[in-house]
């Protein structure tokens, strides 16, 4: 029983990180109907922002850790707005394929810039929060895992509140439903889209920090695999559906952990992408999403 609970804790910790990244994918898709494949590299930038801030701030303190987290989220939000303004806004109204190719190009650009600025060698991530293991009758929860749970819950509820209870959230929902009608009633589409990228990228930055706390080795290519798995999580829950993205991330983390616990660590990535294929075949709209018919 203790082993089962331990694997559950490990799976939820990993899944919470996937959920944060998946929320960025699903927010952009919900508003603009395209996949921002550069999102995984914003995640990488968040980890490096935390790395440099962590070296300057007091280490292993709650205050220093929260400041590093906030700084990384602000840096990634600014980067997300910049990417949208320079790369995606000029292509608005163009074909989906053009935007997709541009997203892949931005991803490769960020990876190569990261190698140029940060170096290609892995770096050891600093311990931002106090290090401690909490033991409950054989069950061990590390302080890094506890930070993942608490921060993820706070950010998810904050995002839910922004989307459902604020004017900018109402504008986002209006824009996702009908961009033309939204602009006719006074919504600034450019501003709302920039806010969407800022929020999604800030969540990716937080995900980068939390991932590096639990797997403390970072490099400029670190975002590729977690980013792809977060995309799987978004599709699993229902792309464009915020609760679905959160649920998909948690479920995928649990699936991966179960595979590893059963001795199949070599196949954990294959299983994750196998889940994507199954979902696309059996339920294309995802677990909480709905299939939408598009006129062409």
CSV table of C-alpha atoms in Angstrom, one decimal:
chain,number,residue,atom,x,y,z
A,1,UNK,CA,0.0,0.0,0.0
A,2,UNK,CA,2.8,2.4,0.8
A,3,UNK,CA,4.5,1.7,-2.5
A,4,UNK,CA,1.2,2.4,-4.3
A,5,UNK,CA,0.8,5.7,-2.5
A,6,UNK,CA,4.5,6.7,-3.2
A,7,UNK,CA,4.0,6.0,-6.9
A,8,UNK,CA,0.8,8.1,-6.8
A,9,UNK,CA,2.6,11.0,-5.2
A,10,UNK,CA,5.4,10.8,-7.8
A,11,UNK,CA,2.9,10.6,-10.7
A,12,UNK,CA,0.9,13.5,-9.5
A,13,UNK,CA,4.1,15.6,-9.1
A,14,UNK,CA,5.2,14.9,-12.6
A,15,UNK,CA,1.6,15.3,-14.0
A,16,UNK,CA,1.3,18.7,-12.3
A,17,UNK,CA,4.3,19.9,-14.3
A,18,UNK,CA,2.8,18.6,-17.5
A,19,UNK,CA,-0.4,20.3,-16.6
A,20,UNK,CA,1.2,23.7,-16.3
A,21,UNK,CA,2.8,23.4,-19.6
A,22,UNK,CA,-0.3,22.0,-21.3
A,23,UNK,CA,-2.3,24.9,-20.1
A,24,UNK,CA,-0.2,27.2,-22.2
A,25,UNK,CA,-0.8,25.1,-25.3
A,26,UNK,CA,-4.5,24.9,-24.7
A,27,UNK,CA,-4.9,28.6,-24.0
A,28,UNK,CA,-3.3,29.6,-27.3
A,29,UNK,CA,-5.2,27.0,-29.2
A,30,UNK,CA,-8.5,28.0,-27.6
A,31,UNK,CA,-8.0,31.6,-28.8
A,32,UNK,CA,-6.1,31.3,-32.1
A,33,UNK,CA,-6.7,27.7,-33.1
A,34,UNK,CA,-3.0,26.8,-33.7
A,35,UNK,CA,-0.4,24.9,-31.7
A,36,UNK,CA,2.5,27.1,-30.4
A,37,UNK,CA,5.4,24.6,-30.7
A,38,UNK,CA,7.8,27.2,-29.4
A,39,UNK,CA,6.0,26.9,-26.0
A,40,UNK,CA,8.3,24.0,-25.0
A,41,UNK,CA,11.4,26.3,-25.4
A,42,UNK,CA,9.8,29.1,-23.3
A,43,UNK,CA,9.7,26.4,-20.7
A,44,UNK,CA,13.5,26.0,-21.1
A,45,UNK,CA,14.0,29.7,-20.8
A,46,UNK,CA,12.0,29.7,-17.5
A,47,UNK,CA,14.4,27.1,-16.1
A,48,UNK,CA,17.4,29.1,-17.1
A,49,UNK,CA,15.9,32.3,-15.7
A,50,UNK,CA,15.4,30.5,-12.4
A,51,UNK,CA,18.9,29.2,-12.6
A,52,UNK,CA,20.4,32.7,-12.9
A,53,UNK,CA,18.0,34.3,-10.4
A,54,UNK,CA,18.6,31.5,-7.9
A,55,UNK,CA,22.4,32.3,-7.9
A,56,UNK,CA,21.7,35.9,-7.0
A,57,UNK,CA,18.9,35.4,-4.5
A,58,UNK,CA,19.2,33.8,-1.0
A,59,UNK,CA,19.2,30.0,-1.6
A,60,UNK,CA,17.0,27.5,0.1
A,61,UNK,CA,14.6,30.1,1.5
A,62,UNK,CA,10.9,30.5,0.7
A,63,UNK,CA,11.3,34.2,-0.1
A,64,UNK,CA,14.2,33.6,-2.5
A,65,UNK,CA,12.5,30.7,-4.1
A,66,UNK,CA,9.2,32.6,-4.7
A,67,UNK,CA,11.1,35.6,-6.0
A,68,UNK,CA,13.0,33.4,-8.5
A,69,UNK,CA,9.7,31.8,-9.5
A,70,UNK,CA,8.0,35.2,-10.0
A,71,UNK,CA,11.0,36.6,-12.0
A,72,UNK,CA,11.1,33.5,-14.3
A,73,UNK,CA,7.3,33.9,-14.9
A,74,UNK,CA,7.7,37.6,-15.8
A,75,UNK,CA,10.6,36.9,-18.1
A,76,UNK,CA,8.7,34.1,-19.9
A,77,UNK,CA,5.6,36.3,-20.1
A,78,UNK,CA,7.6,39.0,-21.8
A,79,UNK,CA,9.2,36.5,-24.1
A,80,UNK,CA,5.8,35.1,-25.1
A,81,UNK,CA,4.5,38.5,-25.9
A,82,UNK,CA,7.6,39.2,-28.0
A,83,UNK,CA,7.2,35.9,-29.9
A,84,UNK,CA,3.6,36.6,-30.6
A,85,UNK,CA,4.2,40.2,-31.8
A,86,UNK,CA,7.2,39.4,-34.0
A,87,UNK,CA,6.5,35.9,-35.3
A,88,UNK,CA,2.8,35.2,-35.2
A,89,UNK,CA,1.0,38.5,-35.5
A,90,UNK,CA,2.3,39.2,-39.1
A,91,UNK,CA,0.9,35.8,-40.1
A,92,UNK,CA,-2.6,36.3,-38.7
A,93,UNK,CA,-5.1,35.3,-41.3
A,94,UNK,CA,-2.6,33.2,-43.2
A,95,UNK,CA,-2.8,29.4,-43.6
A,96,UNK,CA,-2.5,27.2,-40.6
A,97,UNK,CA,0.5,25.5,-42.3
A,98,UNK,CA,2.4,28.8,-42.5
A,99,UNK,CA,1.9,29.5,-38.8
A,100,UNK,CA,2.9,25.9,-37.9
A,101,UNK,CA,6.1,26.1,-39.8
A,102,UNK,CA,6.9,29.5,-38.2
A,103,UNK,CA,6.2,28.0,-34.7
A,104,UNK,CA,8.7,25.2,-35.4
A,105,UNK,CA,11.2,27.8,-36.7
A,106,UNK,CA,10.8,29.9,-33.5
A,107,UNK,CA,11.4,26.7,-31.5
A,108,UNK,CA,14.6,25.9,-33.3
A,109,UNK,CA,15.7,29.6,-33.0
A,110,UNK,CA,15.2,29.5,-29.2
A,111,UNK,CA,17.1,26.2,-28.9
A,112,UNK,CA,20.1,27.5,-30.8
A,113,UNK,CA,20.1,30.9,-29.1
A,114,UNK,CA,20.0,29.0,-25.8
A,115,UNK,CA,23.0,26.9,-26.8
A,116,UNK,CA,24.8,30.1,-27.8
A,117,UNK,CA,24.0,32.1,-24.7
A,118,UNK,CA,23.9,29.4,-22.0
A,119,UNK,CA,26.3,26.8,-23.5
A,120,UNK,CA,25.4,23.2,-24.6
A,121,UNK,CA,26.6,21.5,-21.4
A,122,UNK,CA,24.0,20.6,-18.7
A,123,UNK,CA,24.0,22.7,-15.6
A,124,UNK,CA,23.1,21.8,-12.0
A,125,UNK,CA,20.0,23.7,-10.9
A,126,UNK,CA,20.2,25.4,-7.5
A,127,UNK,CA,17.9,24.4,-4.6
A,128,UNK,CA,15.6,27.4,-4.4
A,129,UNK,CA,13.4,26.2,-1.6
A,130,UNK,CA,14.3,24.7,1.8
A,131,UNK,CA,15.2,21.0,1.4
A,132,UNK,CA,13.4,18.5,3.5
A,133,UNK,CA,11.8,15.1,3.3
A,134,UNK,CA,8.4,14.6,4.9
A,135,UNK,CA,7.9,11.0,6.0
A,136,UNK,CA,4.5,9.4,6.8
A,137,UNK,CA,4.7,5.7,7.8
A,138,UNK,CA,7.1,4.9,4.9
A,139,UNK,CA,5.6,7.4,2.4
A,140,UNK,CA,8.2,10.1,1.5
A,141,UNK,CA,7.3,13.5,0.0
A,142,UNK,CA,10.2,15.8,-0.8
A,143,UNK,CA,10.0,19.6,-0.4
A,144,UNK,CA,10.4,19.9,-4.1
A,145,UNK,CA,7.3,17.7,-4.7
A,146,UNK,CA,5.4,19.7,-2.1
A,147,UNK,CA,6.4,22.9,-3.9
A,148,UNK,CA,5.1,21.4,-7.1
A,149,UNK,CA,1.7,20.6,-5.6
A,150,UNK,CA,1.2,23.9,-3.8
A,151,UNK,CA,2.4,26.2,-6.6
A,152,UNK,CA,0.5,24.3,-9.3
A,153,UNK,CA,-2.8,24.4,-7.4
A,154,UNK,CA,-2.4,28.1,-6.7
A,155,UNK,CA,-1.5,28.9,-10.4
A,156,UNK,CA,-4.4,26.8,-11.7
A,157,UNK,CA,-7.0,28.4,-9.5
A,158,UNK,CA,-5.5,31.8,-10.3
A,159,UNK,CA,-5.8,31.1,-14.0
A,160,UNK,CA,-9.4,29.8,-13.6
A,161,UNK,CA,-10.3,33.0,-11.8
A,162,UNK,CA,-8.7,35.2,-14.4
A,163,UNK,CA,-10.5,33.4,-17.3
A,164,UNK,CA,-13.9,33.2,-15.6
A,165,UNK,CA,-14.1,36.3,-13.4
A,166,UNK,CA,-12.2,39.1,-15.0
A,167,UNK,CA,-12.8,41.4,-17.9
A,168,UNK,CA,-9.7,40.2,-19.8
A,169,UNK,CA,-10.9,36.6,-19.2
A,170,UNK,CA,-14.3,37.4,-20.6
A,171,UNK,CA,-12.6,39.0,-23.6
A,172,UNK,CA,-10.5,35.9,-24.1
A,173,UNK,CA,-13.6,33.7,-24.1
A,174,UNK,CA,-15.4,36.1,-26.5
A,175,UNK,CA,-12.4,36.1,-28.9
A,176,UNK,CA,-12.2,32.3,-28.9
A,177,UNK,CA,-15.9,32.1,-29.7
A,178,UNK,CA,-16.0,34.7,-32.5
A,179,UNK,CA,-13.1,37.1,-33.2
A,180,UNK,CA,-15.1,39.3,-35.5
A,181,UNK,CA,-18.0,39.8,-33.2
A,182,UNK,CA,-15.6,40.4,-30.3
A,183,UNK,CA,-13.8,43.2,-32.2
A,184,UNK,CA,-17.2,44.8,-33.1
A,185,UNK,CA,-18.2,45.2,-29.4
A,186,UNK,CA,-14.9,46.9,-28.6
A,187,UNK,CA,-12.5,44.1,-27.7
A,188,UNK,CA,-8.9,44.8,-28.7
A,189,UNK,CA,-8.0,41.5,-30.3
A,190,UNK,CA,-4.3,42.3,-30.4
A,191,UNK,CA,-4.2,43.1,-26.7
A,192,UNK,CA,-6.2,40.0,-25.7
A,193,UNK,CA,-4.0,37.7,-27.8
A,194,UNK,CA,-0.9,39.2,-26.2
A,195,UNK,CA,-2.3,38.6,-22.7
A,196,UNK,CA,-3.1,35.0,-23.7
A,197,UNK,CA,0.5,34.5,-24.7
A,198,UNK,CA,1.8,36.2,-21.6
A,199,UNK,CA,-0.4,34.0,-19.3
A,200,UNK,CA,0.5,30.8,-21.1
A,201,UNK,CA,4.2,31.6,-21.2
A,202,UNK,CA,4.3,32.6,-17.6
A,203,UNK,CA,2.8,29.1,-16.7
A,204,UNK,CA,5.5,27.5,-18.9
A,205,UNK,CA,8.1,29.5,-17.0
A,206,UNK,CA,6.7,28.2,-13.7
A,207,UNK,CA,6.7,24.7,-15.1
A,208,UNK,CA,10.4,25.1,-16.0
A,209,UNK,CA,11.3,26.0,-12.5
A,210,UNK,CA,9.3,23.2,-10.9
A,211,UNK,CA,10.7,20.6,-13.4
A,212,UNK,CA,14.2,21.7,-12.6
A,213,UNK,CA,13.6,21.5,-8.9
A,214,UNK,CA,12.7,17.8,-9.3
A,215,UNK,CA,15.1,16.9,-12.1
A,216,UNK,CA,18.0,19.4,-11.3
A,217,UNK,CA,19.9,19.3,-14.5
A,218,UNK,CA,19.1,21.8,-17.2
A,219,UNK,CA,20.3,22.4,-20.8
A,220,UNK,CA,19.0,24.3,-23.9
A,221,UNK,CA,17.3,21.3,-25.3
A,222,UNK,CA,15.5,20.2,-22.1
A,223,UNK,CA,12.1,21.5,-23.2
A,224,UNK,CA,11.7,19.2,-26.2
A,225,UNK,CA,10.4,16.0,-24.5
A,226,UNK,CA,8.5,17.6,-21.7
A,227,UNK,CA,6.9,20.0,-24.2
A,228,UNK,CA,5.8,17.2,-26.5
A,229,UNK,CA,4.4,15.2,-23.5
A,230,UNK,CA,2.5,18.3,-22.3
A,231,UNK,CA,1.1,18.6,-25.8
A,232,UNK,CA,0.0,14.9,-25.5
A,233,UNK,CA,-1.6,15.9,-22.1
A,234,UNK,CA,-3.5,18.8,-23.7
A,235,UNK,CA,-4.8,16.5,-26.5
A,236,UNK,CA,-5.6,13.8,-23.9
A,237,UNK,CA,-7.8,16.2,-21.9
A,238,UNK,CA,-9.2,18.1,-24.8
A,239,UNK,CA,-7.2,20.7,-26.6
A,240,UNK,CA,-8.7,24.2,-26.0
A,241,UNK,CA,-10.3,23.0,-22.7
A,242,UNK,CA,-8.5,24.4,-19.6
A,243,UNK,CA,-9.8,21.8,-17.0
A,244,UNK,CA,-9.1,19.1,-19.6
A,245,UNK,CA,-5.5,20.2,-20.0
A,246,UNK,CA,-5.0,20.0,-16.2
A,247,UNK,CA,-6.7,16.6,-16.0
A,248,UNK,CA,-4.7,15.3,-19.0
A,249,UNK,CA,-1.4,16.4,-17.5
A,250,UNK,CA,-2.2,14.7,-14.2
A,251,UNK,CA,-3.4,11.5,-15.9
A,252,UNK,CA,-0.3,11.3,-18.2
A,253,UNK,CA,2.0,11.7,-15.2
A,254,UNK,CA,0.2,8.9,-13.4
A,255,UNK,CA,0.4,6.7,-16.5
A,256,UNK,CA,4.2,7.3,-16.9
A,257,UNK,CA,4.8,6.6,-13.3
A,258,UNK,CA,2.9,3.3,-13.4
A,259,UNK,CA,4.8,2.2,-16.4
A,260,UNK,CA,8.1,2.9,-14.6
A,261,UNK,CA,6.9,1.2,-11.5
A,262,UNK,CA,6.1,-1.9,-13.5
A,263,UNK,CA,9.7,-2.0,-14.8
A,264,UNK,CA,9.1,-0.4,-18.2
A,265,UNK,CA,11.1,2.8,-17.8
A,266,UNK,CA,12.6,2.2,-21.3
A,267,UNK,CA,9.1,2.4,-22.7
A,268,UNK,CA,7.7,5.4,-20.8
A,269,UNK,CA,8.0,7.7,-23.8
A,270,UNK,CA,6.5,5.2,-26.2
A,271,UNK,CA,3.6,4.7,-23.9
A,272,UNK,CA,3.0,8.5,-23.6
A,273,UNK,CA,2.8,8.9,-27.4
A,274,UNK,CA,0.8,5.6,-27.7
A,275,UNK,CA,-1.8,7.2,-25.5
A,276,UNK,CA,-1.9,10.2,-27.9
A,277,UNK,CA,-2.5,7.8,-30.9
A,278,UNK,CA,-5.3,6.0,-29.0
A,279,UNK,CA,-7.0,9.2,-28.0
A,280,UNK,CA,-6.9,10.5,-31.6
A,281,UNK,CA,-8.4,7.2,-32.8
A,282,UNK,CA,-11.0,6.6,-30.2
A,283,UNK,CA,-11.9,10.1,-28.9
A,284,UNK,CA,-10.5,12.9,-31.1
A,285,UNK,CA,-11.9,15.6,-29.0
A,286,UNK,CA,-10.1,14.4,-25.8
A,287,UNK,CA,-11.6,13.3,-22.5
A,288,UNK,CA,-13.3,16.6,-21.7
A,289,UNK,CA,-13.3,18.2,-25.1
A,290,UNK,CA,-15.9,18.1,-27.9
A,291,UNK,CA,-15.4,17.4,-31.6
A,292,UNK,CA,-16.1,20.5,-33.6
A,293,UNK,CA,-17.2,20.5,-37.2
A,294,UNK,CA,-15.4,23.2,-39.2
A,295,UNK,CA,-16.7,24.6,-42.5
A,296,UNK,CA,-14.1,24.7,-45.3
